[in-house]
Structures are given as C-alpha cells and as structure tokens.
PDB file of C-alpha atoms in Angstrom:
ATOM      1  CA  THR C  30     161.452 139.841  80.312  1.00 44.00           C
ATOM      2  CA  HIS C  31     159.933 143.190  81.210  1.00 45.00           C
ATOM      3  CA  LEU C  32     163.252 144.938  80.599  1.00 45.00           C
ATOM      4  CA  LEU C  33     163.709 143.314  77.230  1.00 44.00           C
ATOM      5  CA  THR C  34     160.248 144.262  76.050  1.00 46.00           C
ATOM      6  CA  ALA C  35     160.453 147.817  77.462  1.00 45.00           C
ATOM      7  CA  PHE C  36     163.843 148.659  75.961  1.00 42.00           C
ATOM      8  CA  PRO C  37     162.722 148.857  72.311  1.00 45.00           C
ATOM      9  CA  ALA C  38     159.818 151.085  73.337  1.00 46.00           C
ATOM     10  CA  CYS C  39     162.155 153.436  75.198  1.00 44.00           C
ATOM     11  CA  ARG C  40     164.489 153.527  72.230  1.00 44.00           C
ATOM     12  CA  TRP C  41     161.538 154.292  69.908  1.00 41.00           C
ATOM     13  CA  GLN C  42     160.305 157.091  72.171  1.00 46.00           C
ATOM     14  CA  SER C  43     163.733 158.700  72.392  1.00 46.00           C
ATOM     15  CA  TRP C  44     164.107 158.447  68.616  1.00 43.00           C
ATOM     16  CA  ARG C  45     160.699 160.129  68.168  1.00 48.00           C
ATOM     17  CA  ALA C  46     161.695 162.885  70.615  1.00 50.00           C
ATOM     18  CA  ALA C  47     164.986 163.457  68.785  1.00 49.00           C
ATOM     19  CA  SER C  48     163.162 163.507  65.469  1.00 50.00           C
ATOM     20  CA  ARG C  49     160.670 166.100  66.756  1.00 53.00           C
ATOM     21  CA  HIS C  50     163.556 168.202  68.106  1.00 49.00           C
ATOM     22  CA  GLN C  51     165.343 168.107  64.732  1.00 55.00           C
ATOM     23  CA  GLN C  52     162.147 169.050  62.940  1.00 56.00           C
ATOM     24  CA  ALA C  53     161.535 171.959  65.340  1.00 54.00           C
ATOM     25  CA  ALA C  54     165.108 173.194  64.796  1.00 53.00           C
ATOM     26  CA  LYS C  55     164.671 173.079  61.012  1.00 53.00           C
ATOM     27  CA  THR C  56     161.352 174.915  61.256  1.00 55.00           C
ATOM     28  CA  THR C  57     162.887 177.588  63.491  1.00 54.00           C
ATOM     29  CA  TYR C  58     165.832 178.048  61.112  1.00 54.00           C
ATOM     30  CA  SER C  59     163.483 178.333  58.124  1.00 57.00           C
ATOM     31  CA  TYR C  60     161.367 180.861  60.009  1.00 56.00           C
ATOM     32  CA  LEU C  61     164.421 182.960  60.880  1.00 57.00           C
ATOM     33  CA  ARG C  62     165.774 182.838  57.323  1.00 58.00           C
ATOM     34  CA  MET C  63     162.377 183.811  55.885  1.00 56.00           C
ATOM     35  CA  HIS C  64     162.067 186.787  58.221  1.00 57.00           C
ATOM     36  CA  SER C  65     165.705 187.646  57.736  1.00 56.00           C
ATOM     37  CA  PHE C  66     165.121 187.852  53.990  1.00 57.00           C
ATOM     38  CA  THR C  67     162.124 190.134  54.562  1.00 54.00           C
ATOM     39  CA  LEU C  68     164.136 192.330  56.899  1.00 53.00           C
ATOM     40  CA  ARG C  69     167.079 192.390  54.483  1.00 53.00           C
ATOM     41  CA  VAL C  70     164.861 193.639  51.658  1.00 50.00           C
ATOM     42  CA  CYS C  71     163.352 196.195  54.010  1.00 51.00           C
ATOM     43  CA  SER C  72     166.737 197.412  55.173  1.00 47.00           C
ATOM     44  CA  LEU C  73     168.533 197.480  51.875  1.00 49.00           C
ATOM     45  CA  THR C  74     165.788 199.568  50.332  1.00 39.00           C
ATOM     46  CA  ARG C  75     166.319 202.001  53.232  1.00 51.00           C
ATOM     47  CA  SER C  76     162.697 201.736  54.307  1.00 54.00           C
ATOM     48  CA  CYS C  77     163.644 200.047  57.570  1.00 56.00           C
ATOM     49  CA  VAL C  78     163.343 202.624  60.326  1.00 61.00           C
ATOM     50  CA  CYS C  79     163.609 200.384  63.377  1.00 79.00           C
ATOM     51  CA  LEU C  80     167.062 200.230  64.912  1.00 80.00           C
ATOM     52  CA  GLN C  81     166.445 197.068  66.935  1.00 83.00           C
ATOM     53  CA  VAL C  82     165.109 195.221  63.894  1.00 82.00           C
ATOM     54  CA  ALA C  83     168.167 196.179  61.849  1.00 84.00           C
ATOM     55  CA  VAL C  84     170.575 194.998  64.581  1.00 87.00           C
ATOM     56  CA  LEU C  85     168.637 191.759  65.080  1.00 84.00           C
ATOM     57  CA  ALA C  86     168.509 191.042  61.360  1.00 83.00           C
ATOM     58  CA  GLY C  87     172.223 191.823  61.070  1.00 87.00           C
ATOM     59  CA  GLY C  88     172.936 189.274  63.776  1.00 87.00           C
ATOM     60  CA  ILE C  89     170.800 186.685  61.990  1.00 86.00           C
ATOM     61  CA  GLU C  90     172.559 187.311  58.685  1.00 86.00           C
ATOM     62  CA  ALA C  91     175.961 187.121  60.395  1.00 88.00           C
ATOM     63  CA  SER C  92     175.107 183.775  61.976  1.00 86.00           C
ATOM     64  CA  ALA C  93     173.840 182.547  58.598  1.00 86.00           C
ATOM     65  CA  GLY C  94     177.187 183.484  57.035  1.00 87.00           C
ATOM     66  CA  ASP C  95     176.085 186.380  54.830  1.00 88.00           C
ATOM     67  CA  GLU C  96     178.562 189.013  55.972  1.00 90.00           C
ATOM     68  CA  ASN C  97     177.683 191.570  53.285  1.00 91.00           C
ATOM     69  CA  ALA C  98     173.995 191.560  54.198  1.00 88.00           C
ATOM     70  CA  ALA C  99     174.907 191.689  57.894  1.00 89.00           C
ATOM     71  CA  ARG C 100     177.266 194.615  57.332  1.00 92.00           C
ATOM     72  CA  ALA C 101     174.585 196.494  55.372  1.00 90.00           C
ATOM     73  CA  LEU C 102     172.102 195.965  58.199  1.00 89.00           C
ATOM     74  CA  PHE C 103     174.585 197.056  60.858  1.00 91.00           C
ATOM     75  CA  LEU C 104     175.466 200.121  58.813  1.00 90.00           C
ATOM     76  CA  ARG C 105     171.758 200.958  58.526  1.00 89.00           C
ATOM     77  CA  ALA C 106     171.388 200.608  62.297  1.00 89.00           C
ATOM     78  CA  TYR C 107     174.434 202.828  62.772  1.00 91.00           C
ATOM     79  CA  GLN C 108     172.881 205.463  60.503  1.00 90.00           C
ATOM     80  CA  LEU C 109     169.683 205.341  62.551  1.00 88.00           C
ATOM     81  CA  ASP C 110     171.444 205.760  65.896  1.00 88.00           C
ATOM     82  CA  LYS C 111     175.222 205.904  66.313  1.00 89.00           C
ATOM     83  CA  ALA C 112     174.867 205.750  70.089  1.00 89.00           C
ATOM     84  CA  ASP C 113     173.163 202.359  70.339  1.00 89.00           C
ATOM     85  CA  LYS C 114     175.155 200.015  72.606  1.00 91.00           C
ATOM     86  CA  GLN C 115     173.959 196.851  70.877  1.00 90.00           C
ATOM     87  CA  ILE C 116     175.685 197.847  67.629  1.00 92.00           C
ATOM     88  CA  TYR C 117     179.039 197.874  69.431  1.00 94.00           C
ATOM     89  CA  THR C 118     178.562 194.359  70.784  1.00 92.00           C
ATOM     90  CA  VAL C 119     177.280 192.536  67.695  1.00 93.00           C
ATOM     91  CA  TRP C 120     178.933 194.246  64.711  1.00 94.00           C
ATOM     92  CA  PRO C 121     182.557 194.023  65.890  1.00 95.00           C
ATOM     93  CA  ARG C 122     182.186 190.309  66.673  1.00 94.00           C
ATOM     94  CA  MET C 123     180.930 189.695  63.139  1.00 94.00           C
ATOM     95  CA  GLU C 124     183.842 191.650  61.664  1.00 94.00           C
ATOM     96  CA  ALA C 125     186.319 189.712  63.808  1.00 94.00           C
ATOM     97  CA  SER C 126     184.804 186.393  62.781  1.00 92.00           C
ATOM     98  CA  VAL C 127     185.330 187.155  59.079  1.00 93.00           C
ATOM     99  CA  GLY C 128     188.900 188.381  59.575  1.00 93.00           C
ATOM    100  CA  ASN C 129     188.400 192.158  59.544  1.00 94.00           C
ATOM    101  CA  HIS C 130     190.385 192.660  62.729  1.00 96.00           C
ATOM    102  CA  ASP C 131     191.164 196.350  62.195  1.00 96.00           C
ATOM    103  CA  ARG C 132     187.496 197.174  61.625  1.00 96.00           C
ATOM    104  CA  ALA C 133     186.478 195.120  64.671  1.00 96.00           C
ATOM    105  CA  ARG C 134     189.056 196.904  66.823  1.00 96.00           C
ATOM    106  CA  ALA C 135     187.883 200.325  65.570  1.00 96.00           C
ATOM    107  CA  LEU C 136     184.259 199.439  66.351  1.00 96.00           C
ATOM    108  CA  PHE C 137     185.123 198.225  69.851  1.00 96.00           C
ATOM    109  CA  GLN C 138     187.131 201.403  70.483  1.00 96.00           C
ATOM    110  CA  ALA C 139     184.279 203.576  69.189  1.00 96.00           C
ATOM    111  CA  GLY C 140     181.886 201.795  71.517  1.00 95.00           C
ATOM    112  CA  LEU C 141     184.221 202.295  74.471  1.00 95.00           C
ATOM    113  CA  SER C 142     184.705 205.960  73.647  1.00 95.00           C
ATOM    114  CA  MET C 143     180.938 206.426  74.005  1.00 95.00           C
ATOM    115  CA  TYR C 144     180.451 203.954  76.846  1.00 94.00           C
ATOM    116  CA  PRO C 145     183.707 203.640  78.810  1.00 93.00           C
ATOM    117  CA  ASN C 146     181.928 201.962  81.742  1.00 91.00           C
ATOM    118  CA  ASN C 147     180.094 199.309  79.741  1.00 91.00           C
ATOM    119  CA  THR C 148     181.380 195.985  81.069  1.00 90.00           C
ATOM    120  CA  LYS C 149     179.933 193.983  78.194  1.00 91.00           C
ATOM    121  CA  ILE C 150     181.812 195.982  75.555  1.00 93.00           C
ATOM    122  CA  LEU C 151     184.955 195.897  77.714  1.00 92.00           C
ATOM    123  CA  ASN C 152     184.793 192.121  78.081  1.00 91.00           C
ATOM    124  CA  LEU C 153     184.035 191.473  74.419  1.00 92.00           C
ATOM    125  CA  TYR C 154     186.898 193.730  73.383  1.00 94.00           C
ATOM    126  CA  ALA C 155     189.191 191.992  75.884  1.00 92.00           C
ATOM    127  CA  CYS C 156     188.277 188.560  74.497  1.00 91.00           C
ATOM    128  CA  PHE C 157     188.940 189.859  70.981  1.00 94.00           C
ATOM    129  CA  GLU C 158     192.364 191.224  71.958  1.00 93.00           C
ATOM    130  CA  GLU C 159     193.195 187.990  73.749  1.00 91.00           C
ATOM    131  CA  ASP C 160     192.398 186.059  70.558  1.00 92.00           C
ATOM    132  CA  GLN C 161     194.690 188.437  68.657  1.00 93.00           C
ATOM    133  CA  GLY C 162     197.541 187.704  71.043  1.00 92.00           C
ATOM    134  CA  ASN C 163     197.442 191.033  72.900  1.00 93.00           C
ATOM    135  CA  VAL C 164     197.267 189.411  76.319  1.00 91.00           C
ATOM    136  CA  GLU C 165     198.371 192.444  78.344  1.00 93.00           C
ATOM    137  CA  LEU C 166     195.756 194.700  76.764  1.00 93.00           C
ATOM    138  CA  ALA C 167     193.137 191.994  77.277  1.00 91.00           C
ATOM    139  CA  ARG C 168     194.132 191.676  80.934  1.00 91.00           C
ATOM    140  CA  GLN C 169     193.896 195.452  81.388  1.00 93.00           C
ATOM    141  CA  LEU C 170     190.442 195.560  79.769  1.00 91.00           C
ATOM    142  CA  HIS C 171     189.241 192.666  81.948  1.00 88.00           C
ATOM    143  CA  ARG C 172     190.583 194.438  85.051  1.00 89.00           C
ATOM    144  CA  ASN C 173     188.737 197.618  84.063  1.00 90.00           C
ATOM    145  CA  ALA C 174     185.511 195.637  83.722  1.00 88.00           C
ATOM    146  CA  LEU C 175     186.044 194.027  87.138  1.00 87.00           C
ATOM    147  CA  ASP C 176     186.775 197.408  88.717  1.00 86.00           C
ATOM    148  CA  ILE C 177     183.557 198.835  87.297  1.00 87.00           C
ATOM    149  CA  ASP C 178     181.361 195.937  88.371  1.00 79.00           C
ATOM    150  CA  GLY C 179     182.933 192.843  89.853  1.00 72.00           C
ATOM    151  CA  THR C 180     179.548 191.184  90.389  1.00 74.00           C
ATOM    152  CA  SER C 181     178.204 191.435  86.842  1.00 68.00           C
ATOM    153  CA  MET C 182     177.520 188.252  84.920  1.00 65.00           C
ATOM    154  CA  THR C 183     179.854 189.348  82.136  1.00 62.00           C
ATOM    155  CA  ALA C 184     182.698 189.747  84.631  1.00 59.00           C
ATOM    156  CA  MET C 185     182.379 186.269  86.104  1.00 58.00           C
ATOM    157  CA  HIS C 186     184.714 184.698  83.520  1.00 59.00           C
ATOM    158  CA  ASN C 187     187.382 187.335  84.221  1.00 57.00           C
ATOM    159  CA  ARG C 188     188.504 185.892  87.529  1.00 52.00           C
ATOM    160  CA  TRP C 189     191.804 184.764  85.967  1.00 53.00           C
ATOM    161  CA  VAL C 190     192.923 188.395  85.755  1.00 51.00           C
TER     162      VAL C 190
END
C-alpha cells in the first residue's frame, strides 16, 4: 500500500517541477524579448555603441524570427568593427537559415579572409557548404580546421573527414 499512496505524490511533485520549469522558460523568454526590444530601439536609432550588445541582440532577434531587425543589428555591429570574429559566426548562420545563401557564403568568406586559421568559422562554413550539397568543399574546409587544431572542441565532429 505504500507504493500506491506514494505514486500520486510523486506524480504531483513531478508535475509541479515541470510547471515551474515551463514558467521559468516563459519568464526567461519574456525577459529576453523585452531587452531585445530595448536593444533594437537603441541600435536602430544608431545610439548603440557597444559591438557585443549589437551582436547579442542580433542573435536574439534571429532566434525570435525577426530577420530584418537581426540584420540591422548585425549591420550596426559590422559598422562598429568589421574585424570582430563573432559577426562572422552568427550573421552568416542567420542569413543561411532564411534562405540568403549567397549572402551567407560571402560573409563566411569575408570572415575567413580576415581569420584564415579560425577553426570555428571554418567548421561553420563547412557545415553550411555541406547543407548546400558542396560536399567536397565542406570536406576540404573540415580538413583545414583539423590541420589547424585537431584537438579543438569545434573539430571533434569532423572526424568523418
């Protein structure tokens, strides 16, 4: 009888835990959207002078599905510092996800022209090219990343090369 009486309590506790987790996720999403809106207003009025904030807000807008706001934020970050590595990892992925494959490819290539030994950009570009059906180019990019640093965390999924 102890099992029968304990089971409903366990089920209730797990339901309460799941409910709290859902509520925390909703609160976090609302918090991010609220701050994203603030950052978007800041950026679009060109008063945003922090590169990292612009890139972060662009990533938030991209994950929320607002590609125009994300693109404006990434462009603002690019205007602040064309040589920032983070721009060349986040922006091209957003462009690829909305179907702008030529723009994504150009951004990856621009990033690699500035940072030819960056394994993260190499691997992201390789994954992009693999998704586009350019398997040989993807394999070459993965090999380059492995040659640069075969022990990096970003190179661990390239063992198939």
